Amino acid sequence: MRAHDTVRAGRQRRSSAAGGPRALPARRWVRERDDLWNDGRGASLGAASRERMLAALRTAGIDLGREVVVGVAASSVEDALAQARQAATFSCRTLLLPPPFYFKGATDEGLLRWFAPVLERIAADGQRAILYHIPSVTEVPLSLALIGRLKKRFPATVQGVKDSSGEWGMHGRFSPSTPS
């Protein structure tokens, strides 16, 4: 993404958020201005591109701590933490955190061992996470048992689950009453 595109995107986002006369419905704004916001292509951005995007949004006056959820896309704990730290330097408090995606067929225990150090570190940095259940992309589903264990162990850090499984029956299963 070119730098001037990120600045224009930030200005349009700020105008839309303020409900000004040029405001567009959020989905239309996403389609017309910057597909990175909604279709997952943000996961393909490298560290430098992410930094430019976050800097442009901050320059445009967006409150990154309140209005932006930064997606993390990493297979290693180290890479996930590097992305979280980068978001923290821009005061981004909320992360969208999918499971590691390289190894398929991961067990709940293996996923717990991956999520735990990530969630511990982001909690120490004052960040929080929305777990991202998107098995069609990661091929690593988040079980209800795993989600329950993570919510119980990190109640102030795990804020919820974004379910992109496409399975309508799963909607109610990711409610606040998910068993621990």
mmCIF file of C-alpha atoms in Angstrom:
data_model
loop_
_atom_site.group_PDB
_atom_site.id
_atom_site.type_symbol
_atom_site.label_atom_id
_atom_site.label_comp_id
_atom_site.label_asym_id
_atom_site.label_seq_id
_atom_site.Cartn_x
_atom_site.Cartn_y
_atom_site.Cartn_z
ATOM 1 C CA MET A 1 0.000 0.000 0.000
ATOM 2 C CA ARG A 2 1.317 3.425 -0.896
ATOM 3 C CA ALA A 3 1.758 5.976 1.893
ATOM 4 C CA HIS A 4 -0.669 8.473 0.368
ATOM 5 C CA ASP A 5 -3.339 5.755 0.178
ATOM 6 C CA THR A 6 -3.008 5.106 3.904
ATOM 7 C CA VAL A 7 -3.377 8.794 4.703
ATOM 8 C CA ARG A 8 -6.452 9.083 2.474
ATOM 9 C CA ALA A 9 -7.884 5.944 4.088
ATOM 10 C CA GLY A 10 -7.335 7.419 7.537
ATOM 11 C CA ARG A 11 -9.023 10.689 6.602
ATOM 12 C CA GLN A 12 -12.007 8.874 5.118
ATOM 13 C CA ARG A 13 -12.237 6.578 8.148
ATOM 14 C CA ARG A 14 -12.206 9.569 10.497
ATOM 15 C CA SER A 15 -14.911 11.293 8.437
ATOM 16 C CA SER A 16 -17.027 8.126 8.396
ATOM 17 C CA ALA A 17 -16.605 7.603 12.134
ATOM 18 C CA ALA A 18 -17.690 11.175 12.806
ATOM 19 C CA GLY A 19 -20.809 10.679 10.695
ATOM 20 C CA GLY A 20 -19.943 13.664 8.555
ATOM 21 C CA PRO A 21 -21.624 14.463 5.256
ATOM 22 C CA ARG A 22 -19.105 12.331 3.334
ATOM 23 C CA ALA A 23 -19.615 9.374 5.623
ATOM 24 C CA LEU A 24 -20.277 6.043 3.990
ATOM 25 C CA PRO A 25 -21.635 2.877 5.560
ATOM 26 C CA ALA A 26 -18.661 0.976 7.002
ATOM 27 C CA ARG A 27 -18.829 -1.983 4.611
ATOM 28 C CA ARG A 28 -19.048 0.277 1.556
ATOM 29 C CA TRP A 29 -16.142 2.368 2.843
ATOM 30 C CA VAL A 30 -14.115 -0.811 3.259
ATOM 31 C CA ARG A 31 -14.863 -1.965 -0.277
ATOM 32 C CA GLU A 32 -14.229 1.372 -1.879
ATOM 33 C CA ARG A 33 -11.250 2.586 0.113
ATOM 34 C CA ASP A 34 -9.186 -0.208 1.509
ATOM 35 C CA ASP A 35 -9.910 -3.920 1.340
ATOM 36 C CA LEU A 36 -7.324 -4.538 4.061
ATOM 37 C CA TRP A 37 -9.892 -3.532 6.646
ATOM 38 C CA ASN A 38 -12.319 -6.339 6.087
ATOM 39 C CA ASP A 39 -11.170 -9.182 3.887
ATOM 40 C CA GLY A 40 -8.149 -10.508 5.700
ATOM 41 C CA ARG A 41 -5.457 -9.238 3.381
ATOM 42 C CA GLY A 42 -3.930 -7.390 6.313
ATOM 43 C CA ALA A 43 -2.379 -10.707 7.298
ATOM 44 C CA SER A 44 -0.162 -10.440 4.235
ATOM 45 C CA LEU A 45 1.359 -7.149 5.367
ATOM 46 C CA GLY A 46 4.908 -7.161 6.624
ATOM 47 C CA ALA A 47 6.072 -5.227 9.677
ATOM 48 C CA ALA A 48 7.045 -2.104 7.705
ATOM 49 C CA SER A 49 3.685 -1.948 5.909
ATOM 50 C CA ARG A 50 1.801 -2.434 9.173
ATOM 51 C CA GLU A 51 3.824 0.367 10.718
ATOM 52 C CA ARG A 52 3.030 2.721 7.821
ATOM 53 C CA MET A 53 -0.682 1.892 8.067
ATOM 54 C CA LEU A 54 -0.827 2.441 11.827
ATOM 55 C CA ALA A 55 1.201 5.658 11.552
ATOM 56 C CA ALA A 56 -1.112 6.992 8.843
ATOM 57 C CA LEU A 57 -4.189 6.239 10.913
ATOM 58 C CA ARG A 58 -2.664 7.936 13.951
ATOM 59 C CA THR A 59 -1.689 10.952 11.810
ATOM 60 C CA ALA A 60 -5.279 11.108 10.558
ATOM 61 C CA GLY A 61 -6.487 11.447 14.140
ATOM 62 C CA ILE A 62 -7.840 7.943 14.663
ATOM 63 C CA ASP A 63 -7.845 6.860 18.314
ATOM 64 C CA LEU A 64 -5.937 3.609 17.828
ATOM 65 C CA GLY A 65 -6.525 2.477 21.386
ATOM 66 C CA ARG A 66 -10.296 2.658 21.021
ATOM 67 C CA GLU A 67 -11.088 2.328 17.329
ATOM 68 C CA VAL A 68 -8.596 -0.170 15.902
ATOM 69 C CA VAL A 69 -8.287 -3.916 16.382
ATOM 70 C CA VAL A 70 -4.945 -5.147 15.061
ATOM 71 C CA GLY A 71 -4.879 -8.596 13.497
ATOM 72 C CA VAL A 72 -2.008 -10.873 14.410
ATOM 73 C CA ALA A 73 -1.003 -13.530 11.884
ATOM 74 C CA ALA A 74 1.836 -15.721 13.076
ATOM 75 C CA SER A 75 2.785 -19.322 13.527
ATOM 76 C CA SER A 76 5.478 -18.708 16.129
ATOM 77 C CA VAL A 77 4.989 -17.203 19.562
ATOM 78 C CA GLU A 78 7.940 -14.905 18.857
ATOM 79 C CA ASP A 79 6.356 -13.496 15.681
ATOM 80 C CA ALA A 80 2.958 -13.086 17.371
ATOM 81 C CA LEU A 81 4.594 -11.150 20.204
ATOM 82 C CA ALA A 82 6.553 -8.968 17.770
ATOM 83 C CA GLN A 83 3.289 -8.009 16.044
ATOM 84 C CA ALA A 84 1.634 -7.360 19.416
ATOM 85 C CA ARG A 85 4.552 -5.170 20.522
ATOM 86 C CA GLN A 86 4.343 -3.198 17.289
ATOM 87 C CA ALA A 87 0.636 -2.605 17.906
ATOM 88 C CA ALA A 88 1.404 -1.565 21.491
ATOM 89 C CA THR A 89 3.876 1.076 20.298
ATOM 90 C CA PHE A 90 0.916 2.703 18.539
ATOM 91 C CA SER A 91 -1.259 2.352 21.684
ATOM 92 C CA CYS A 92 -3.441 -0.330 20.086
ATOM 93 C CA ARG A 93 -5.050 -2.180 22.954
ATOM 94 C CA THR A 94 -7.013 -4.915 21.203
ATOM 95 C CA LEU A 95 -5.662 -7.735 19.058
ATOM 96 C CA LEU A 96 -7.508 -10.195 16.858
ATOM 97 C CA LEU A 97 -5.679 -13.427 17.593
ATOM 98 C CA PRO A 98 -6.133 -16.506 15.399
ATOM 99 C CA PRO A 99 -4.394 -19.766 16.236
ATOM 100 C CA PRO A 100 -1.023 -20.620 14.739
ATOM 101 C CA PHE A 101 -1.781 -21.920 11.280
ATOM 102 C CA TYR A 102 1.232 -23.736 9.895
ATOM 103 C CA PHE A 103 0.769 -27.132 11.537
ATOM 104 C CA LYS A 104 -2.636 -28.673 10.961
ATOM 105 C CA GLY A 105 -4.313 -31.006 13.409
ATOM 106 C CA ALA A 106 -2.997 -29.220 16.493
ATOM 107 C CA THR A 107 -4.393 -30.506 19.764
ATOM 108 C CA ASP A 108 -6.072 -28.301 22.340
ATOM 109 C CA GLU A 109 -3.072 -28.844 24.617
ATOM 110 C CA GLY A 110 -0.667 -27.739 21.877
ATOM 111 C CA LEU A 111 -2.786 -24.675 21.132
ATOM 112 C CA LEU A 112 -2.959 -23.841 24.836
ATOM 113 C CA ARG A 113 0.839 -23.968 24.999
ATOM 114 C CA TRP A 114 0.971 -21.515 22.068
ATOM 115 C CA PHE A 115 -1.728 -19.115 23.294
ATOM 116 C CA ALA A 116 -0.594 -18.998 26.952
ATOM 117 C CA PRO A 117 2.718 -17.136 26.514
ATOM 118 C CA VAL A 118 1.162 -14.800 23.960
ATOM 119 C CA LEU A 119 -1.752 -13.941 26.241
ATOM 120 C CA GLU A 120 0.516 -13.610 29.295
ATOM 121 C CA ARG A 121 2.755 -11.123 27.503
ATOM 122 C CA ILE A 122 0.002 -9.012 25.973
ATOM 123 C CA ALA A 123 -1.742 -8.880 29.360
ATOM 124 C CA ALA A 124 1.495 -7.570 30.895
ATOM 125 C CA ASP A 125 1.557 -4.887 28.186
ATOM 126 C CA GLY A 126 -2.047 -3.835 28.914
ATOM 127 C CA GLN A 127 -3.455 -5.339 25.741
ATOM 128 C CA ARG A 128 -6.372 -7.717 25.305
ATOM 129 C CA ALA A 129 -7.353 -10.266 22.688
ATOM 130 C CA ILE A 130 -10.323 -11.401 20.690
ATOM 131 C CA LEU A 131 -9.752 -15.024 19.719
ATOM 132 C CA TYR A 132 -10.316 -15.592 16.006
ATOM 133 C CA HIS A 133 -12.045 -18.821 14.999
ATOM 134 C CA ILE A 134 -11.554 -19.012 11.232
ATOM 135 C CA PRO A 135 -10.935 -22.676 10.413
ATOM 136 C CA SER A 136 -11.544 -22.232 6.676
ATOM 137 C CA VAL A 137 -8.346 -20.162 6.542
ATOM 138 C CA THR A 138 -6.187 -21.498 9.374
ATOM 139 C CA GLU A 139 -7.412 -25.107 9.192
ATOM 140 C CA VAL A 140 -6.963 -24.993 12.965
ATOM 141 C CA PRO A 141 -10.335 -24.740 14.700
ATOM 142 C CA LEU A 142 -10.718 -23.421 18.220
ATOM 143 C CA SER A 143 -12.697 -25.901 20.294
ATOM 144 C CA LEU A 144 -15.190 -24.735 22.880
ATOM 145 C CA ALA A 145 -13.137 -26.542 25.531
ATOM 146 C CA LEU A 146 -9.987 -24.622 24.551
ATOM 147 C CA ILE A 147 -11.827 -21.303 24.494
ATOM 148 C CA GLY A 148 -13.234 -22.055 27.938
ATOM 149 C CA ARG A 149 -9.789 -22.866 29.315
ATOM 150 C CA LEU A 150 -8.308 -19.671 27.862
ATOM 151 C CA LYS A 151 -11.163 -17.537 29.201
ATOM 152 C CA LYS A 152 -10.769 -19.091 32.654
ATOM 153 C CA ARG A 153 -6.989 -18.637 32.726
ATOM 154 C CA PHE A 154 -6.966 -15.133 31.169
ATOM 155 C CA PRO A 155 -10.357 -13.604 32.076
ATOM 156 C CA ALA A 156 -9.277 -9.963 31.749
ATOM 157 C CA THR A 157 -7.317 -10.549 28.541
ATOM 158 C CA VAL A 158 -9.596 -12.767 26.441
ATOM 159 C CA GLN A 159 -12.421 -10.396 25.528
ATOM 160 C CA GLY A 160 -14.365 -12.669 23.218
ATOM 161 C CA VAL A 161 -14.363 -14.759 20.077
ATOM 162 C CA LYS A 162 -14.830 -13.688 16.479
ATOM 163 C CA ASP A 163 -16.449 -16.645 14.760
ATOM 164 C CA SER A 164 -15.836 -16.771 11.027
ATOM 165 C CA SER A 165 -16.526 -20.472 10.673
ATOM 166 C CA GLY A 166 -19.612 -19.879 8.559
ATOM 167 C CA GLU A 167 -21.500 -22.394 10.689
ATOM 168 C CA TRP A 168 -24.678 -20.723 11.879
ATOM 169 C CA GLY A 169 -25.098 -23.247 14.713
ATOM 170 C CA MET A 170 -21.810 -22.120 16.250
ATOM 171 C CA HIS A 171 -23.069 -18.578 16.874
ATOM 172 C CA GLY A 172 -24.685 -19.286 20.244
ATOM 173 C CA ARG A 173 -21.924 -21.616 21.327
ATOM 174 C CA PHE A 174 -19.419 -18.743 21.576
ATOM 175 C CA SER A 175 -21.577 -16.834 24.041
ATOM 176 C CA PRO A 176 -20.439 -15.577 27.459
ATOM 177 C CA SER A 177 -21.799 -18.787 28.939
ATOM 178 C CA THR A 178 -19.244 -20.935 27.084
ATOM 179 C CA PRO A 179 -18.211 -23.569 29.621
ATOM 180 C CA SER A 180 -14.846 -23.212 31.329
#
